[in-house]
PDB file of C-alpha atoms in Angstrom:
ATOM      1  CA  MET A   1     -34.291  64.427 -28.238  1.00 43.00           C
ATOM      2  CA  LYS A   2     -35.966  62.560 -25.516  1.00 41.00           C
ATOM      3  CA  LEU A   3     -34.853  60.134 -23.684  1.00 41.00           C
ATOM      4  CA  SER A   4     -36.566  56.929 -22.490  1.00 41.00           C
ATOM      5  CA  PRO A   5     -35.859  56.774 -18.809  1.00 43.00           C
ATOM      6  CA  ARG A   6     -33.572  53.420 -18.894  1.00 43.00           C
ATOM      7  CA  THR A   7     -31.450  55.723 -21.299  1.00 38.00           C
ATOM      8  CA  ALA A   8     -31.719  59.227 -19.333  1.00 39.00           C
ATOM      9  CA  ALA A   9     -31.138  57.713 -15.787  1.00 40.00           C
ATOM     10  CA  PRO A  10     -27.297  56.919 -16.227  1.00 40.00           C
ATOM     11  CA  ILE A  11     -26.705  59.996 -18.002  1.00 38.00           C
ATOM     12  CA  LEU A  12     -28.245  61.898 -15.042  1.00 37.00           C
ATOM     13  CA  PHE A  13     -26.889  59.842 -13.081  1.00 38.00           C
ATOM     14  CA  ALA A  14     -23.480  60.623 -13.757  1.00 38.00           C
ATOM     15  CA  ALA A  15     -24.209  64.542 -14.595  1.00 38.00           C
ATOM     16  CA  PHE A  16     -25.288  64.805 -10.980  1.00 39.00           C
ATOM     17  CA  PHE A  17     -22.072  62.491  -9.286  1.00 39.00           C
ATOM     18  CA  THR A  18     -19.557  64.140 -11.181  1.00 35.00           C
ATOM     19  CA  THR A  19     -21.004  67.803  -9.978  1.00 36.00           C
ATOM     20  CA  PHE A  20     -21.525  66.514  -6.657  1.00 39.00           C
ATOM     21  CA  SER A  21     -18.254  65.378  -6.401  1.00 37.00           C
ATOM     22  CA  LEU A  22     -16.612  68.540  -6.408  1.00 34.00           C
ATOM     23  CA  ALA A  23     -18.166  70.046  -4.196  1.00 37.00           C
ATOM     24  CA  GLY A  24     -15.043  69.640  -1.966  1.00 39.00           C
ATOM     25  CA  CYS A  25     -17.357  68.121   1.611  1.00 39.00           C
ATOM     26  CA  THR A  26     -14.911  67.692   4.497  1.00 38.00           C
ATOM     27  CA  PRO A  27     -15.077  64.429   5.624  1.00 37.00           C
ATOM     28  CA  PRO A  28     -16.783  62.876   9.109  1.00 35.00           C
ATOM     29  CA  ALA A  29     -14.003  61.373  11.471  1.00 37.00           C
ATOM     30  CA  ASP A  30     -13.680  58.475  14.296  1.00 38.00           C
ATOM     31  CA  SER A  31     -14.963  59.993  17.978  1.00 36.00           C
ATOM     32  CA  ASP A  32     -13.046  57.093  19.252  1.00 39.00           C
ATOM     33  CA  ASP A  33     -13.237  58.866  22.438  1.00 36.00           C
ATOM     34  CA  ARG A  34     -11.120  57.030  25.733  1.00 34.00           C
ATOM     35  CA  PRO A  35     -12.534  57.261  28.756  1.00 33.00           C
ATOM     36  CA  GLY A  36     -13.075  60.980  30.833  1.00 35.00           C
ATOM     37  CA  ASP A  37     -12.147  62.559  26.989  1.00 40.00           C
ATOM     38  CA  ASP A  38     -14.779  65.330  26.559  1.00 43.00           C
ATOM     39  CA  GLY A  39     -13.627  66.126  22.970  1.00 45.00           C
ATOM     40  CA  SER A  40     -12.663  69.068  23.980  1.00 46.00           C
ATOM     41  CA  SER A  41      -9.116  70.462  23.675  1.00 44.00           C
ATOM     42  CA  SER A  42      -7.475  71.676  26.570  1.00 48.00           C
ATOM     43  CA  GLU A  43      -5.302  74.895  26.845  1.00 54.00           C
ATOM     44  CA  GLN A  44      -2.130  74.562  25.297  1.00 72.00           C
ATOM     45  CA  ASP A  45      -3.859  71.770  22.155  1.00 82.00           C
ATOM     46  CA  PRO A  46      -5.309  73.822  18.905  1.00 89.00           C
ATOM     47  CA  CYS A  47      -9.167  74.662  19.303  1.00 92.00           C
ATOM     48  CA  PHE A  48     -10.086  71.927  16.695  1.00 92.00           C
ATOM     49  CA  VAL A  49      -8.325  68.974  18.921  1.00 96.00           C
ATOM     50  CA  GLY A  50     -10.877  66.541  19.494  1.00 96.00           C
ATOM     51  CA  SER A  51     -14.044  65.461  18.632  1.00 97.00           C
ATOM     52  CA  TRP A  52     -16.476  67.120  16.264  1.00 97.00           C
ATOM     53  CA  ASN A  53     -20.228  66.424  14.079  1.00 97.00           C
ATOM     54  CA  LEU A  54     -20.834  67.507  10.339  1.00 95.00           C
ATOM     55  CA  ASP A  55     -23.627  69.977  10.661  1.00 96.00           C
ATOM     56  CA  VAL A  56     -25.592  67.344   7.819  1.00 95.00           C
ATOM     57  CA  ALA A  57     -27.963  70.902   7.458  1.00 95.00           C
ATOM     58  CA  ASP A  58     -25.860  73.076   7.216  1.00 94.00           C
ATOM     59  CA  TYR A  59     -24.176  70.687   4.481  1.00 91.00           C
ATOM     60  CA  SER A  60     -27.283  69.688   2.546  1.00 91.00           C
ATOM     61  CA  THR A  61     -27.737  73.139   2.286  1.00 92.00           C
ATOM     62  CA  GLN A  62     -25.351  74.061   1.028  1.00 90.00           C
ATOM     63  CA  SER A  63     -25.209  71.002  -0.825  1.00 87.00           C
ATOM     64  CA  GLU A  64     -28.628  72.398  -2.421  1.00 88.00           C
ATOM     65  CA  SER A  65     -27.695  75.331  -3.677  1.00 88.00           C
ATOM     66  CA  TYR A  66     -24.570  74.154  -4.896  1.00 85.00           C
ATOM     67  CA  VAL A  67     -26.223  71.694  -7.521  1.00 83.00           C
ATOM     68  CA  ARG A  68     -29.088  74.346  -8.331  1.00 83.00           C
ATOM     69  CA  GLY A  69     -26.695  76.595  -9.137  1.00 85.00           C
ATOM     70  CA  LEU A  70     -25.183  74.427 -12.201  1.00 81.00           C
ATOM     71  CA  GLY A  71     -28.750  74.365 -13.166  1.00 83.00           C
ATOM     72  CA  LEU A  72     -28.906  70.025 -12.725  1.00 80.00           C
ATOM     73  CA  PRO A  73     -32.512  69.767 -12.580  1.00 85.00           C
ATOM     74  CA  ILE A  74     -33.223  67.348  -8.940  1.00 86.00           C
ATOM     75  CA  GLU A  75     -36.397  68.262  -7.417  1.00 90.00           C
ATOM     76  CA  GLY A  76     -37.229  67.722  -4.025  1.00 93.00           C
ATOM     77  CA  PHE A  77     -33.790  67.438  -2.629  1.00 90.00           C
ATOM     78  CA  ALA A  78     -32.394  65.512   1.264  1.00 92.00           C
ATOM     79  CA  MET A  79     -29.806  64.741   2.881  1.00 91.00           C
ATOM     80  CA  ASP A  80     -29.601  63.098   5.731  1.00 94.00           C
ATOM     81  CA  GLY A  81     -26.722  60.382   8.479  1.00 95.00           C
ATOM     82  CA  ALA A  82     -24.047  61.924   9.981  1.00 95.00           C
ATOM     83  CA  GLY A  83     -20.624  62.493  10.355  1.00 94.00           C
ATOM     84  CA  THR A  84     -17.708  62.858  12.488  1.00 95.00           C
ATOM     85  CA  ILE A  85     -13.897  63.913  12.298  1.00 95.00           C
ATOM     86  CA  ARG A  86     -11.386  64.189  15.263  1.00 97.00           C
ATOM     87  CA  PHE A  87      -8.174  65.488  15.549  1.00 96.00           C
ATOM     88  CA  THR A  88      -5.501  64.012  18.661  1.00 97.00           C
ATOM     89  CA  ALA A  89      -3.393  65.501  19.988  1.00 96.00           C
ATOM     90  CA  ASP A  90      -0.634  63.568  18.653  1.00 95.00           C
ATOM     91  CA  GLY A  91      -1.161  65.109  14.930  1.00 96.00           C
ATOM     92  CA  LEU A  92      -3.538  62.196  13.949  1.00 96.00           C
ATOM     93  CA  VAL A  93      -7.077  62.973  12.207  1.00 95.00           C
ATOM     94  CA  ALA A  94      -9.741  60.363  11.747  1.00 95.00           C
ATOM     95  CA  THR A  95     -13.435  60.342  10.027  1.00 93.00           C
ATOM     96  CA  ASP A  96     -15.945  58.391   9.866  1.00 93.00           C
ATOM     97  CA  ILE A  97     -18.836  59.348   6.806  1.00 91.00           C
ATOM     98  CA  ASP A  98     -22.516  58.006   6.185  1.00 92.00           C
ATOM     99  CA  LEU A  99     -24.688  60.675   4.082  1.00 90.00           C
ATOM    100  CA  THR A 100     -27.970  59.792   2.103  1.00 91.00           C
ATOM    101  CA  THR A 101     -28.225  61.807  -1.132  1.00 89.00           C
ATOM    102  CA  SER A 102     -32.139  62.126  -2.043  1.00 90.00           C
ATOM    103  CA  GLY A 103     -34.370  63.584  -4.093  1.00 91.00           C
ATOM    104  CA  THR A 104     -35.943  63.558  -8.081  1.00 90.00           C
ATOM    105  CA  ILE A 105     -33.724  64.083 -11.281  1.00 86.00           C
ATOM    106  CA  VAL A 106     -36.374  65.393 -14.089  1.00 89.00           C
ATOM    107  CA  ALA A 107     -35.613  66.172 -17.422  1.00 86.00           C
ATOM    108  CA  GLY A 108     -38.320  66.902 -19.758  1.00 87.00           C
ATOM    109  CA  ASP A 109     -40.895  63.968 -19.414  1.00 89.00           C
ATOM    110  CA  THR A 110     -38.598  61.795 -17.923  1.00 90.00           C
ATOM    111  CA  SER A 111     -38.459  61.851 -13.891  1.00 89.00           C
ATOM    112  CA  VAL A 112     -35.569  59.300 -12.206  1.00 87.00           C
ATOM    113  CA  PRO A 113     -35.604  58.714  -8.590  1.00 89.00           C
ATOM    114  CA  LEU A 114     -31.961  59.200  -6.443  1.00 84.00           C
ATOM    115  CA  ASN A 115     -30.996  57.795  -3.100  1.00 87.00           C
ATOM    116  CA  SER A 116     -27.739  57.367  -3.121  1.00 85.00           C
ATOM    117  CA  ARG A 117     -25.483  56.076  -0.233  1.00 86.00           C
ATOM    118  CA  SER A 118     -21.830  56.807   0.959  1.00 85.00           C
ATOM    119  CA  GLY A 119     -20.041  55.803   3.536  1.00 86.00           C
ATOM    120  CA  TYR A 120     -16.237  55.489   4.440  1.00 86.00           C
ATOM    121  CA  SER A 121     -13.357  56.107   7.008  1.00 89.00           C
ATOM    122  CA  ALA A 122     -10.440  57.961   6.454  1.00 90.00           C
ATOM    123  CA  THR A 123      -7.002  58.832   8.476  1.00 93.00           C
ATOM    124  CA  GLY A 124      -4.043  61.022   7.902  1.00 93.00           C
ATOM    125  CA  ASP A 125      -1.934  63.392   9.609  1.00 94.00           C
ATOM    126  CA  TRP A 126      -1.835  67.052  10.484  1.00 94.00           C
ATOM    127  CA  SER A 127       0.113  70.129  12.115  1.00 93.00           C
ATOM    128  CA  VAL A 128      -0.988  73.690  12.375  1.00 91.00           C
ATOM    129  CA  GLY A 129      -0.672  75.434   9.527  1.00 86.00           C
ATOM    130  CA  ASP A 130      -0.341  79.764   9.193  1.00 85.00           C
ATOM    131  CA  GLY A 131      -3.075  80.167  12.291  1.00 78.00           C
ATOM    132  CA  ALA A 132      -6.305  79.785  10.024  1.00 87.00           C
ATOM    133  CA  SER A 133      -5.234  76.385   8.001  1.00 92.00           C
ATOM    134  CA  ILE A 134      -4.309  72.976   9.211  1.00 92.00           C
ATOM    135  CA  ASN A 135      -1.625  70.895   7.380  1.00 92.00           C
ATOM    136  CA  LEU A 136      -2.842  67.275   5.852  1.00 90.00           C
ATOM    137  CA  ALA A 137      -0.726  64.350   4.907  1.00 91.00           C
ATOM    138  CA  ASN A 138      -0.480  60.710   4.235  1.00 89.00           C
ATOM    139  CA  TRP A 139      -4.031  61.062   3.577  1.00 84.00           C
ATOM    140  CA  SER A 140      -6.398  57.517   3.348  1.00 82.00           C
ATOM    141  CA  ASN A 141      -9.652  56.279   2.662  1.00 76.00           C
ATOM    142  CA  VAL A 142     -11.208  53.309   3.425  1.00 77.00           C
ATOM    143  CA  PRO A 143     -14.946  52.708   1.643  1.00 72.00           C
ATOM    144  CA  ASP A 144     -17.521  51.716   4.394  1.00 76.00           C
ATOM    145  CA  PRO A 145     -18.035  47.309   3.261  1.00 71.00           C
ATOM    146  CA  GLY A 146     -21.582  47.567   5.206  1.00 75.00           C
ATOM    147  CA  ILE A 147     -22.748  49.932   2.089  1.00 73.00           C
ATOM    148  CA  PRO A 148     -23.527  47.607  -0.755  1.00 69.00           C
ATOM    149  CA  ILE A 149     -22.831  49.720  -4.044  1.00 65.00           C
ATOM    150  CA  ASP A 150     -25.398  49.982  -6.291  1.00 62.00           C
ATOM    151  CA  PRO A 151     -23.803  48.610 -10.230  1.00 60.00           C
ATOM    152  CA  ALA A 152     -26.458  50.331 -12.084  1.00 53.00           C
ATOM    153  CA  ALA A 153     -25.339  53.563 -10.344  1.00 51.00           C
ATOM    154  CA  PRO A 154     -22.208  55.387 -10.935  1.00 43.00           C
ATOM    155  CA  ALA A 155     -19.957  55.419  -7.825  1.00 43.00           C
ATOM    156  CA  ILE A 156     -19.939  58.419  -5.659  1.00 47.00           C
ATOM    157  CA  PRO A 157     -15.645  59.378  -5.253  1.00 46.00           C
ATOM    158  CA  ALA A 158     -14.669  59.584  -0.812  1.00 51.00           C
ATOM    159  CA  ILE A 159     -13.743  63.335  -0.461  1.00 56.00           C
ATOM    160  CA  ASP A 160      -9.576  62.341  -0.512  1.00 63.00           C
ATOM    161  CA  TYR A 161      -7.556  65.128   0.754  1.00 68.00           C
ATOM    162  CA  THR A 162      -3.928  62.924  -0.878  1.00 68.00           C
ATOM    163  CA  ASP A 163      -3.016  66.137  -3.053  1.00 74.00           C
ATOM    164  CA  VAL A 164      -4.434  68.775  -0.937  1.00 80.00           C
ATOM    165  CA  PRO A 165      -1.604  69.990   1.300  1.00 84.00           C
ATOM    166  CA  ALA A 166      -3.623  72.674   3.468  1.00 88.00           C
ATOM    167  CA  ILE A 167      -7.469  73.130   4.443  1.00 90.00           C
ATOM    168  CA  SER A 168      -9.141  76.503   5.896  1.00 91.00           C
ATOM    169  CA  ALA A 169      -9.693  75.790   9.788  1.00 93.00           C
ATOM    170  CA  LEU A 170     -12.226  78.130  10.966  1.00 94.00           C
ATOM    171  CA  CYS A 171     -12.366  77.569  15.141  1.00 94.00           C
ATOM    172  CA  THR A 172     -13.904  78.584  18.378  1.00 93.00           C
ATOM    173  CA  GLU A 173     -15.076  76.275  21.605  1.00 91.00           C
ATOM    174  CA  ASN A 174     -18.172  75.017  19.944  1.00 95.00           C
ATOM    175  CA  THR A 175     -17.811  74.991  16.113  1.00 96.00           C
ATOM    176  CA  LEU A 176     -14.850  74.105  12.852  1.00 95.00           C
ATOM    177  CA  VAL A 177     -15.694  75.355   9.648  1.00 95.00           C
ATOM    178  CA  LEU A 178     -13.228  72.941   7.427  1.00 92.00           C
ATOM    179  CA  GLN A 179     -12.803  73.684   3.312  1.00 89.00           C
ATOM    180  CA  GLY A 180     -10.380  73.001   0.479  1.00 85.00           C
ATOM    181  CA  PRO A 181      -8.283  74.736  -1.162  1.00 85.00           C
ATOM    182  CA  ASP A 182     -10.807  76.560  -3.910  1.00 79.00           C
ATOM    183  CA  ALA A 183     -13.952  73.932  -2.795  1.00 80.00           C
ATOM    184  CA  PRO A 184     -17.688  75.583  -3.437  1.00 82.00           C
ATOM    185  CA  LEU A 185     -18.725  74.076  -0.433  1.00 85.00           C
ATOM    186  CA  SER A 186     -17.413  74.003   3.724  1.00 88.00           C
ATOM    187  CA  ALA A 187     -17.911  71.639   6.584  1.00 90.00           C
ATOM    188  CA  ARG A 188     -19.696  72.994   9.452  1.00 94.00           C
ATOM    189  CA  TRP A 189     -18.539  70.643  12.920  1.00 96.00           C
ATOM    190  CA  THR A 190     -20.185  71.233  16.359  1.00 97.00           C
ATOM    191  CA  ARG A 191     -19.848  69.441  19.185  1.00 95.00           C
TER     192      ARG A 191
END
């Protein structure tokens, strides 16, 4: 069966975004730095307290490998944009993410360009987990109203930690790696 570009596009987009949304990335956060706050934590605060920037190149590489591993027919995969995450010493976490994924989905003779922007903010509460994890509660996502939604493309679901009580957190002075339970991708953050 040969699909026309008009018929194939929604099917391919739906397959791509359904798969991509399962990646379980950790979103970025609002820096909202106070005057004199360099984003680093004090000696008494956990390592992850402060402001972090998403390593978009690392996340893009993981995403492409994951998508290709699923056998999705995409060429020229690319991801750019920015994200931040901020953990405050008083137990709040806030994220902002604005990423654009592009490439071409190819199925037989049909090529469908992909250029999808995803942006949102999220907030919640955090507490120290078992030493290698962060407990999360009261998670709330808000789509960025400045990013128009393309009615012809399926929505890209925002990351929602409402039902994820704890995430893996590996932290050094300049690197934070977060990963949800059973998530195939991690999010690497730097400061």
